[in-house]
PDB file of C-alpha atoms in Angstrom:
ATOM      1  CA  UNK A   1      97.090  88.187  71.684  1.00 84.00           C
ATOM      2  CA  UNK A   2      98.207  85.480  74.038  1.00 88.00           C
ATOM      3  CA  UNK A   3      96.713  82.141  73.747  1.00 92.00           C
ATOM      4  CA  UNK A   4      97.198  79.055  76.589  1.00 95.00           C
ATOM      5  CA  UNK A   5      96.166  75.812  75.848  1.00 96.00           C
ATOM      6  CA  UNK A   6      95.833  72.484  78.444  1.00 96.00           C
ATOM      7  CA  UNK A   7      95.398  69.390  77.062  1.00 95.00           C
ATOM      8  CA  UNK A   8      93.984  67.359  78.141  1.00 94.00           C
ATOM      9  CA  UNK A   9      90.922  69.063  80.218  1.00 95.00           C
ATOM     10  CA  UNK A  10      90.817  65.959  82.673  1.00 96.00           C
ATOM     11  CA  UNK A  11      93.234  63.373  83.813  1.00 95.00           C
ATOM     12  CA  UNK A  12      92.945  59.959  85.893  1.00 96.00           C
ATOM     13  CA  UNK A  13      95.737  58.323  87.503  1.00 96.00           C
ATOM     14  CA  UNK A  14      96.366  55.897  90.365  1.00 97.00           C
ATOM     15  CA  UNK A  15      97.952  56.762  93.443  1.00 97.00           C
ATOM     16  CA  UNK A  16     101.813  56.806  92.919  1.00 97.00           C
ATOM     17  CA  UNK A  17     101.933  57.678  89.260  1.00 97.00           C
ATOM     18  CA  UNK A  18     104.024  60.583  88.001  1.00 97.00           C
ATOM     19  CA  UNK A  19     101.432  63.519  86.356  1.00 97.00           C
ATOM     20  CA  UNK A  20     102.624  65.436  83.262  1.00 97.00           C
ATOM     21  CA  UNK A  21     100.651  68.661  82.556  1.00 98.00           C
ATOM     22  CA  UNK A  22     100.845  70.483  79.615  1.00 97.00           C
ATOM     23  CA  UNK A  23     100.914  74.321  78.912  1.00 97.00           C
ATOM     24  CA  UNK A  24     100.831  75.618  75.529  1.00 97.00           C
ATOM     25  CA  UNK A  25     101.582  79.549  74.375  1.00 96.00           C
ATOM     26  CA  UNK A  26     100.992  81.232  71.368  1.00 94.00           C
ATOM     27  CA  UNK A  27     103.808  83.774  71.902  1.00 90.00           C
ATOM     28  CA  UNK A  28     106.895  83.268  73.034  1.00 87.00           C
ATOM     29  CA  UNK A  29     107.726  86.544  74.376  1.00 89.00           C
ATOM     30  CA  UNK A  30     106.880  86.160  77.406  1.00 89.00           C
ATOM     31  CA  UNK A  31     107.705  87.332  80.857  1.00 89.00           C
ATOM     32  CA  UNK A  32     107.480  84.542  82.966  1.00 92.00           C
ATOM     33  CA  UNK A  33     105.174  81.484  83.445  1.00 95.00           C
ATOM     34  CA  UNK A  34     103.226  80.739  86.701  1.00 96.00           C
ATOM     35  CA  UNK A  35     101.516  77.353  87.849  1.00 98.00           C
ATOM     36  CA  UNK A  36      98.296  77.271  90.118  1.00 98.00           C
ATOM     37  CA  UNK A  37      96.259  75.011  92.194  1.00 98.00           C
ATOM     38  CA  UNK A  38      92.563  75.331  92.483  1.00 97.00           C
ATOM     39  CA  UNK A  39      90.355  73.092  94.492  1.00 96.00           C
ATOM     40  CA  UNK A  40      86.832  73.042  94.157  1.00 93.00           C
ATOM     41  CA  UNK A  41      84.881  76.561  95.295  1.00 91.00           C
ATOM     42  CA  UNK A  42      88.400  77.720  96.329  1.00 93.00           C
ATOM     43  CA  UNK A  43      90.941  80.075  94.708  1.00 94.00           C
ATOM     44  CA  UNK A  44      93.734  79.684  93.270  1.00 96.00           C
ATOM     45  CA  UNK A  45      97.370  79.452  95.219  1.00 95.00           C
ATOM     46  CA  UNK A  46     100.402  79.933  93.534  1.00 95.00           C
ATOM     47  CA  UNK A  47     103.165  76.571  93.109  1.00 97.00           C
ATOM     48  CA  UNK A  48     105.577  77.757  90.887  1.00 96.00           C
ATOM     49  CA  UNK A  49     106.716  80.715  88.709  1.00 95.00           C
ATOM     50  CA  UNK A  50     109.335  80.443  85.825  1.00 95.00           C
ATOM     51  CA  UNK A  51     111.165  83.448  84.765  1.00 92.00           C
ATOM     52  CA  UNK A  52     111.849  84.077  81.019  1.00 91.00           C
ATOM     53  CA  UNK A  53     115.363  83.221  81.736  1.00 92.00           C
ATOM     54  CA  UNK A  54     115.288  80.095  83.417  1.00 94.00           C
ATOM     55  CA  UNK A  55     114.696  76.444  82.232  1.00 95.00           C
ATOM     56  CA  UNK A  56     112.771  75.181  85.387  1.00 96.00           C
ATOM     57  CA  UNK A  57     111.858  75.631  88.271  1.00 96.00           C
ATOM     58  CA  UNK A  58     111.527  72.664  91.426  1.00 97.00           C
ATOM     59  CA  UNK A  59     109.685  72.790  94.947  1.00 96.00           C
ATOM     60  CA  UNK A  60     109.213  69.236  96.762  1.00 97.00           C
ATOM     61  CA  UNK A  61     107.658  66.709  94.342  1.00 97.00           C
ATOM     62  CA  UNK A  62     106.717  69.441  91.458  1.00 98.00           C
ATOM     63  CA  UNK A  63     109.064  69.955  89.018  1.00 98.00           C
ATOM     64  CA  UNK A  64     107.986  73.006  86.109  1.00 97.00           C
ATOM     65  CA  UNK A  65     109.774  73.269  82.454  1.00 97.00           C
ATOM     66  CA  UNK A  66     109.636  76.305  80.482  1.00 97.00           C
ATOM     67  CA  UNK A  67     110.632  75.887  76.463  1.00 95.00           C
ATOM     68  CA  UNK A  68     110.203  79.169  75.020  1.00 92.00           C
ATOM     69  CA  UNK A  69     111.211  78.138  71.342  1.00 92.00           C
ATOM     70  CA  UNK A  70     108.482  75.911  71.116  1.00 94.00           C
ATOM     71  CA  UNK A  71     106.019  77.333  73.724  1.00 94.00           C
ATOM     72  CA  UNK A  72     105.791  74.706  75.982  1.00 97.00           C
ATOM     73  CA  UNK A  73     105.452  74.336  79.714  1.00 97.00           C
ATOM     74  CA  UNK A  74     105.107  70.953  81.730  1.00 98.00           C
ATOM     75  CA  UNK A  75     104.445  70.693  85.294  1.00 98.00           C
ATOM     76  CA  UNK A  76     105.514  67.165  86.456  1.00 97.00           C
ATOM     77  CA  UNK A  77     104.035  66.099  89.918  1.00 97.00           C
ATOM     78  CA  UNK A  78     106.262  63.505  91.054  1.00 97.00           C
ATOM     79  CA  UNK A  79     104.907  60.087  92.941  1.00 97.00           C
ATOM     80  CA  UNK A  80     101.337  61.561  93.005  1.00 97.00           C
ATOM     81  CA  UNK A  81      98.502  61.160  95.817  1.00 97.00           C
ATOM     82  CA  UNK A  82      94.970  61.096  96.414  1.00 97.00           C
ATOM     83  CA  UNK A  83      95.713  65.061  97.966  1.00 97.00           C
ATOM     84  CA  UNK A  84      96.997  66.088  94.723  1.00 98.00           C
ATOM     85  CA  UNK A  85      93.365  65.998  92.885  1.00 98.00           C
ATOM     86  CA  UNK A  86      92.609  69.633  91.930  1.00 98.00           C
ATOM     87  CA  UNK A  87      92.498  71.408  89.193  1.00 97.00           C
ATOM     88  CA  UNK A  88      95.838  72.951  87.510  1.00 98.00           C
ATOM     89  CA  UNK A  89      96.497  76.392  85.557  1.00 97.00           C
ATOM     90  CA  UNK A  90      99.239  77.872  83.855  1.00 97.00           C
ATOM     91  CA  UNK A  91      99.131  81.037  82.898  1.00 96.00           C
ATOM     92  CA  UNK A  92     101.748  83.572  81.026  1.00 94.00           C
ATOM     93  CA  UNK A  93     102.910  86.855  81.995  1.00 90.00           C
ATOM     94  CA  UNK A  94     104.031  89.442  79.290  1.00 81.00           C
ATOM     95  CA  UNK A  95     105.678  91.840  81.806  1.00 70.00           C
ATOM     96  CA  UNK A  96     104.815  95.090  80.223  1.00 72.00           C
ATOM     97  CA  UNK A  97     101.179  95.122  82.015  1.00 73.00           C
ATOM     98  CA  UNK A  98     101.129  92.472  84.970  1.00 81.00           C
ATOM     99  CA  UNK A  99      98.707  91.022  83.064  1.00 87.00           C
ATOM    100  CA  UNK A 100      98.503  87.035  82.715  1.00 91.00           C
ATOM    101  CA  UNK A 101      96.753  85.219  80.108  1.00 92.00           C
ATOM    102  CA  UNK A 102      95.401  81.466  81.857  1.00 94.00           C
ATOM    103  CA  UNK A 103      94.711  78.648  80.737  1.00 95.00           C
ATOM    104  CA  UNK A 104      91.539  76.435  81.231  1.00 95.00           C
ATOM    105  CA  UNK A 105      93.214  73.994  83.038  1.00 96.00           C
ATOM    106  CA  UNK A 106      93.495  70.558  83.347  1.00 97.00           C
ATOM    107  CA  UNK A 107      91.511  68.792  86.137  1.00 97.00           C
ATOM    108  CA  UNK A 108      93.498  65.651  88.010  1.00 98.00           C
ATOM    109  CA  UNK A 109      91.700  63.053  89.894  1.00 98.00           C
ATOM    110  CA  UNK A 110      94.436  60.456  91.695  1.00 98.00           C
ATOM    111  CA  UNK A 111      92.761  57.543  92.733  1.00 97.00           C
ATOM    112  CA  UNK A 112      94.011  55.918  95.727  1.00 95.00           C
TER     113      UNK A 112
ATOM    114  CA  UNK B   1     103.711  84.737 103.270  1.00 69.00           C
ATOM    115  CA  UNK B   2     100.997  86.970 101.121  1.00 69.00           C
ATOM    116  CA  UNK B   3      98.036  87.291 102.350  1.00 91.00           C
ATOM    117  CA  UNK B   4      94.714  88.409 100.169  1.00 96.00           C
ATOM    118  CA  UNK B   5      91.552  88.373 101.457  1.00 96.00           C
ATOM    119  CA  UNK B   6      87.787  88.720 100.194  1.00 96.00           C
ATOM    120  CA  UNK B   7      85.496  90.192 102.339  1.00 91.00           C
ATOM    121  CA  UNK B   8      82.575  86.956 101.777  1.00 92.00           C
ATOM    122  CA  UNK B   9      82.971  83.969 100.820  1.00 94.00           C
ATOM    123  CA  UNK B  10      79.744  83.286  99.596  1.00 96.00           C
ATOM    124  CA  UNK B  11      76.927  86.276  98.567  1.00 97.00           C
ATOM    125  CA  UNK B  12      73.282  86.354  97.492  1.00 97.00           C
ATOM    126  CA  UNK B  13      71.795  89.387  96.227  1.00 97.00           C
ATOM    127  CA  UNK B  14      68.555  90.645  94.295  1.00 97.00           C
ATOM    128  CA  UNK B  15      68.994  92.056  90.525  1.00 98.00           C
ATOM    129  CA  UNK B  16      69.172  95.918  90.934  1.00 97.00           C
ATOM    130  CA  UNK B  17      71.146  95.859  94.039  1.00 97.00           C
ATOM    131  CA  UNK B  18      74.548  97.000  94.236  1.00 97.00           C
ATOM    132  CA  UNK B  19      76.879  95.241  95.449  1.00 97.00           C
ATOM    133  CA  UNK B  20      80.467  95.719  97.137  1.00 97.00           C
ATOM    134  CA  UNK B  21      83.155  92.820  96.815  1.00 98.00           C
ATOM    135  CA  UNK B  22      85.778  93.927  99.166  1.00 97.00           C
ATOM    136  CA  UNK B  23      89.686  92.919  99.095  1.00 97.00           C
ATOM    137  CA  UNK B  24      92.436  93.502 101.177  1.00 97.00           C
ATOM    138  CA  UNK B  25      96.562  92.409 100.448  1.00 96.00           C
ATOM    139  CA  UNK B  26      99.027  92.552 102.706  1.00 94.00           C
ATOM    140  CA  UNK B  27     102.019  92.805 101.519  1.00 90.00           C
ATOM    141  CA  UNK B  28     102.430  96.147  99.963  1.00 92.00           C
ATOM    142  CA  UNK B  29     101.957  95.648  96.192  1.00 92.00           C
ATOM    143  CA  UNK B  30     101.375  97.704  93.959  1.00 92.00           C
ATOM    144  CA  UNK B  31      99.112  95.564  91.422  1.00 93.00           C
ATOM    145  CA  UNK B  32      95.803  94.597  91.901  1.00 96.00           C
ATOM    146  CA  UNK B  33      93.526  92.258  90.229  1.00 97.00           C
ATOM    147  CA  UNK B  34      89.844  91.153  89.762  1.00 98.00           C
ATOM    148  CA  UNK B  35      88.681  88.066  87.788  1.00 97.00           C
ATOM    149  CA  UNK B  36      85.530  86.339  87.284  1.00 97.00           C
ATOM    150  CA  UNK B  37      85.747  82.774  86.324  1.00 96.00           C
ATOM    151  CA  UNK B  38      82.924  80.491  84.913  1.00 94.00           C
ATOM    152  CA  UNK B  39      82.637  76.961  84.016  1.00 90.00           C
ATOM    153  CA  UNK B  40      83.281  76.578  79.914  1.00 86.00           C
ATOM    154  CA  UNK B  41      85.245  80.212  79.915  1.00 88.00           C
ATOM    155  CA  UNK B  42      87.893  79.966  82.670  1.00 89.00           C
ATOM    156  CA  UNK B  43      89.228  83.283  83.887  1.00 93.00           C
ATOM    157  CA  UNK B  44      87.991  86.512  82.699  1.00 94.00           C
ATOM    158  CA  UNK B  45      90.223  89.756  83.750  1.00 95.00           C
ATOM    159  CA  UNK B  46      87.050  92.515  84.812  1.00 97.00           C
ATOM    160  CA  UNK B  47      89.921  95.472  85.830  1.00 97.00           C
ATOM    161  CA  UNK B  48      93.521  95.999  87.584  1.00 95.00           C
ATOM    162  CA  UNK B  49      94.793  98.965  89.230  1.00 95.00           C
ATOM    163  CA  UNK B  50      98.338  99.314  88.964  1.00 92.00           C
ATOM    164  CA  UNK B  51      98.770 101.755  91.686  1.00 91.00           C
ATOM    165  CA  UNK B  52      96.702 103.744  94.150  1.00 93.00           C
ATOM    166  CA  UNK B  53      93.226 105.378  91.887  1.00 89.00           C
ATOM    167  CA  UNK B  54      94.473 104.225  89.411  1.00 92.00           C
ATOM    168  CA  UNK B  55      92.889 101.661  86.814  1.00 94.00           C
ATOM    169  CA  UNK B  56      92.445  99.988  83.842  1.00 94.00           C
ATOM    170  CA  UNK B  57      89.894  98.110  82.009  1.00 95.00           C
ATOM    171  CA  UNK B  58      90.073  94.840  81.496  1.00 93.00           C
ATOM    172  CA  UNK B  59      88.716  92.342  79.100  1.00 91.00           C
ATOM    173  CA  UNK B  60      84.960  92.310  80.592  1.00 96.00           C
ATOM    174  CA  UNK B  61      83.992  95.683  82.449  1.00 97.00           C
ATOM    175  CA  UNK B  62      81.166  96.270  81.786  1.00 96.00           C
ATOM    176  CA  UNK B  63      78.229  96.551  84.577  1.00 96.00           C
ATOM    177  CA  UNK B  64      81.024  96.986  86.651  1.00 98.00           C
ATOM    178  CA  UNK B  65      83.084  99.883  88.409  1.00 97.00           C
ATOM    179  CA  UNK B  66      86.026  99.076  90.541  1.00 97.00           C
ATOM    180  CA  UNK B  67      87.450 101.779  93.221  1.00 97.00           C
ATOM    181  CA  UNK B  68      91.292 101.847  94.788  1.00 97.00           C
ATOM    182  CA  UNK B  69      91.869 104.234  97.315  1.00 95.00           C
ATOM    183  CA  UNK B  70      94.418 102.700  99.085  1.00 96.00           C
ATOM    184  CA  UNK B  71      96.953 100.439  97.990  1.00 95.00           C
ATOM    185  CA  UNK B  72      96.000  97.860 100.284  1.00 96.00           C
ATOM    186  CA  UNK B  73      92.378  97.321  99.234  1.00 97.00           C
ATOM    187  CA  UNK B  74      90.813  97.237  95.774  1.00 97.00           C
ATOM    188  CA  UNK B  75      86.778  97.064  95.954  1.00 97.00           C
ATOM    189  CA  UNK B  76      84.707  96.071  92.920  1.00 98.00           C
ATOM    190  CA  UNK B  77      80.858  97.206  92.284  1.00 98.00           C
ATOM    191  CA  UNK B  78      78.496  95.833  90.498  1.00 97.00           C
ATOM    192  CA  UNK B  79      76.253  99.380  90.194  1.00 95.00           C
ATOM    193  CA  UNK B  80      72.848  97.089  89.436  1.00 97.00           C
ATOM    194  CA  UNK B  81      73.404  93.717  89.746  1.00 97.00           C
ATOM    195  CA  UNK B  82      71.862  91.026  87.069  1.00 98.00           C
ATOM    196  CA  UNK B  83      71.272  87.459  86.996  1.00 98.00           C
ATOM    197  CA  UNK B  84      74.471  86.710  84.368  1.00 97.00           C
ATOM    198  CA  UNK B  85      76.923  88.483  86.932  1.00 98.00           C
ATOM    199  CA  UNK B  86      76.284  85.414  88.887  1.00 98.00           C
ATOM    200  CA  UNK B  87      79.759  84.039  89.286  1.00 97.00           C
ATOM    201  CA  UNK B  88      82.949  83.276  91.097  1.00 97.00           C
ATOM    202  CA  UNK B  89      84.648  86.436  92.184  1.00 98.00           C
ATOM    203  CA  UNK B  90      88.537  86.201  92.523  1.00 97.00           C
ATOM    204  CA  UNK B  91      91.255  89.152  93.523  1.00 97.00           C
ATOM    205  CA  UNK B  92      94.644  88.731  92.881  1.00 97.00           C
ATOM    206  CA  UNK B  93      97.758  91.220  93.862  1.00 95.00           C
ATOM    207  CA  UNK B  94     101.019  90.968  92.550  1.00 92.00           C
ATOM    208  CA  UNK B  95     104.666  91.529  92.618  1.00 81.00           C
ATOM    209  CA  UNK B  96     106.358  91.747  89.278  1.00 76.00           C
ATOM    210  CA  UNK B  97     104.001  89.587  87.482  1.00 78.00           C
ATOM    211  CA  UNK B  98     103.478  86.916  89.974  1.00 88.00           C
ATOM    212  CA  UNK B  99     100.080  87.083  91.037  1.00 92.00           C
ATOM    213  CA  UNK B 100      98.841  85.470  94.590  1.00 94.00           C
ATOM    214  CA  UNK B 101      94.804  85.049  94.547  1.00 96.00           C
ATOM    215  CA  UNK B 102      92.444  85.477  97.340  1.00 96.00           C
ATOM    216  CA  UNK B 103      89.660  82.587  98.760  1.00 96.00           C
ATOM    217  CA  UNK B 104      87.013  84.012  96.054  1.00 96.00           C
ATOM    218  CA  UNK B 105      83.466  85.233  95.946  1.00 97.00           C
ATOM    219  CA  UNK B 106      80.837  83.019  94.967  1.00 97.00           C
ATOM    220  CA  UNK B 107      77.917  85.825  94.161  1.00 98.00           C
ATOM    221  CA  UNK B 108      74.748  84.477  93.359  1.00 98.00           C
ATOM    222  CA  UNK B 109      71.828  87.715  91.693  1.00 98.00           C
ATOM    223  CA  UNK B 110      68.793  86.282  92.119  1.00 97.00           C
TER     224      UNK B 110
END
């Protein structure tokens, strides 16, 4: 069975610091790797997906890594701000089921 | 863009009712998803359909039935509802494993 790890749970930075979230997997056959948002009472949207085959994936100031030797995934959030304080969840896909198994997430605060 | 949307946002109900959560994609896909996540235990998956009546269990069914009888709209039921189905409710839909979430459900069973 899949396992997903974030460490750490919680994260404070000040505004303009790069963030580095962390994604662990148990198994590296996977399908693909997908990022999410979620703000407080909300659900969750969507930032980036990594297929199997690629290396990364970029969209504005987020920048995801996929390592599938040593199942790892960072998201990197680039110049951060106060906006950016939500809380972040990976979650792997093994293809043969659309199924995903998440993470807990970790939960940024950017102080401005 | 993909749209998903629950039918309420927020819910309060008595134990013994049942209760409807309602949602709706737009964008023609053929998976559907419903989750319930709590603090300390993150996202639980309750069922999925993969097409229309069609569906399978997921890790946490039961005191719940779901229903898909068009592919647009996947309803889950709680048949008696009890205090520890007090929750957030989320639906998801998906194209080839990426999933797209609706606003959620925050059910309350008093």
């Amino acid at each position: 069975k899949q396992e997903v790890t974030q460490i750490p749970a919680a994260l404070s930075v000040p505004e303009g610091e790069n963030l580095v979230l962390n994604c662990s997997f148990t198994d590296s056959a996977i399908y693909n790797l997908q990022w999410f948002r979620q703000d407080p009472g909300k659900g969750l949207t969507s930032l980036l997906l990594i297929q199997s085959s690629q290396r990364e994936q970029t969209s504005g100031r987020l920048n995801a890594s996929l390592d599938k030797s040593s199942g790892r995934s960072t998201l990197y959030i680039a110049a951060s701000q106060p906006g950016d304080s939500a809380t972040y969840l990976c979650a792997a896909g093994r293809g043969d089921d659309y199924k995903l198994s998440f993470g807990a997430g970790t939960t940024v605060t950017v102080r401005a | 863009d993909v749209k998903v949307t629950q039918s309420s946002r927020y819910l309060v109900k008595r134990t013994g009712e049942k209760v409807f959560l309602e949602c709706v994609q737009d964008m023609d896909h053929e998976n559907m998803f419903w989750y319930r996540q709590d603090p300390g235990l993150g996202l639980r998956l309750i069922y999925f359909s993969y097409d229309v009546k069609m569906k399978e269990k997921g890790d946490i069914p039961e005191g719940y039935s779901v229903s898909r009888e068009k592919k647009e709209r996947f309803s889950l039921i709680l048949e008696s509802a009890s205090t520890n189905q007090t929750s957030m409710y989320l639906c998801a839909s998906s194209l080839d494993n990426e999933q797209f979430f609706g606003p959620g459900t925050r059910l309350t069973v008093l």
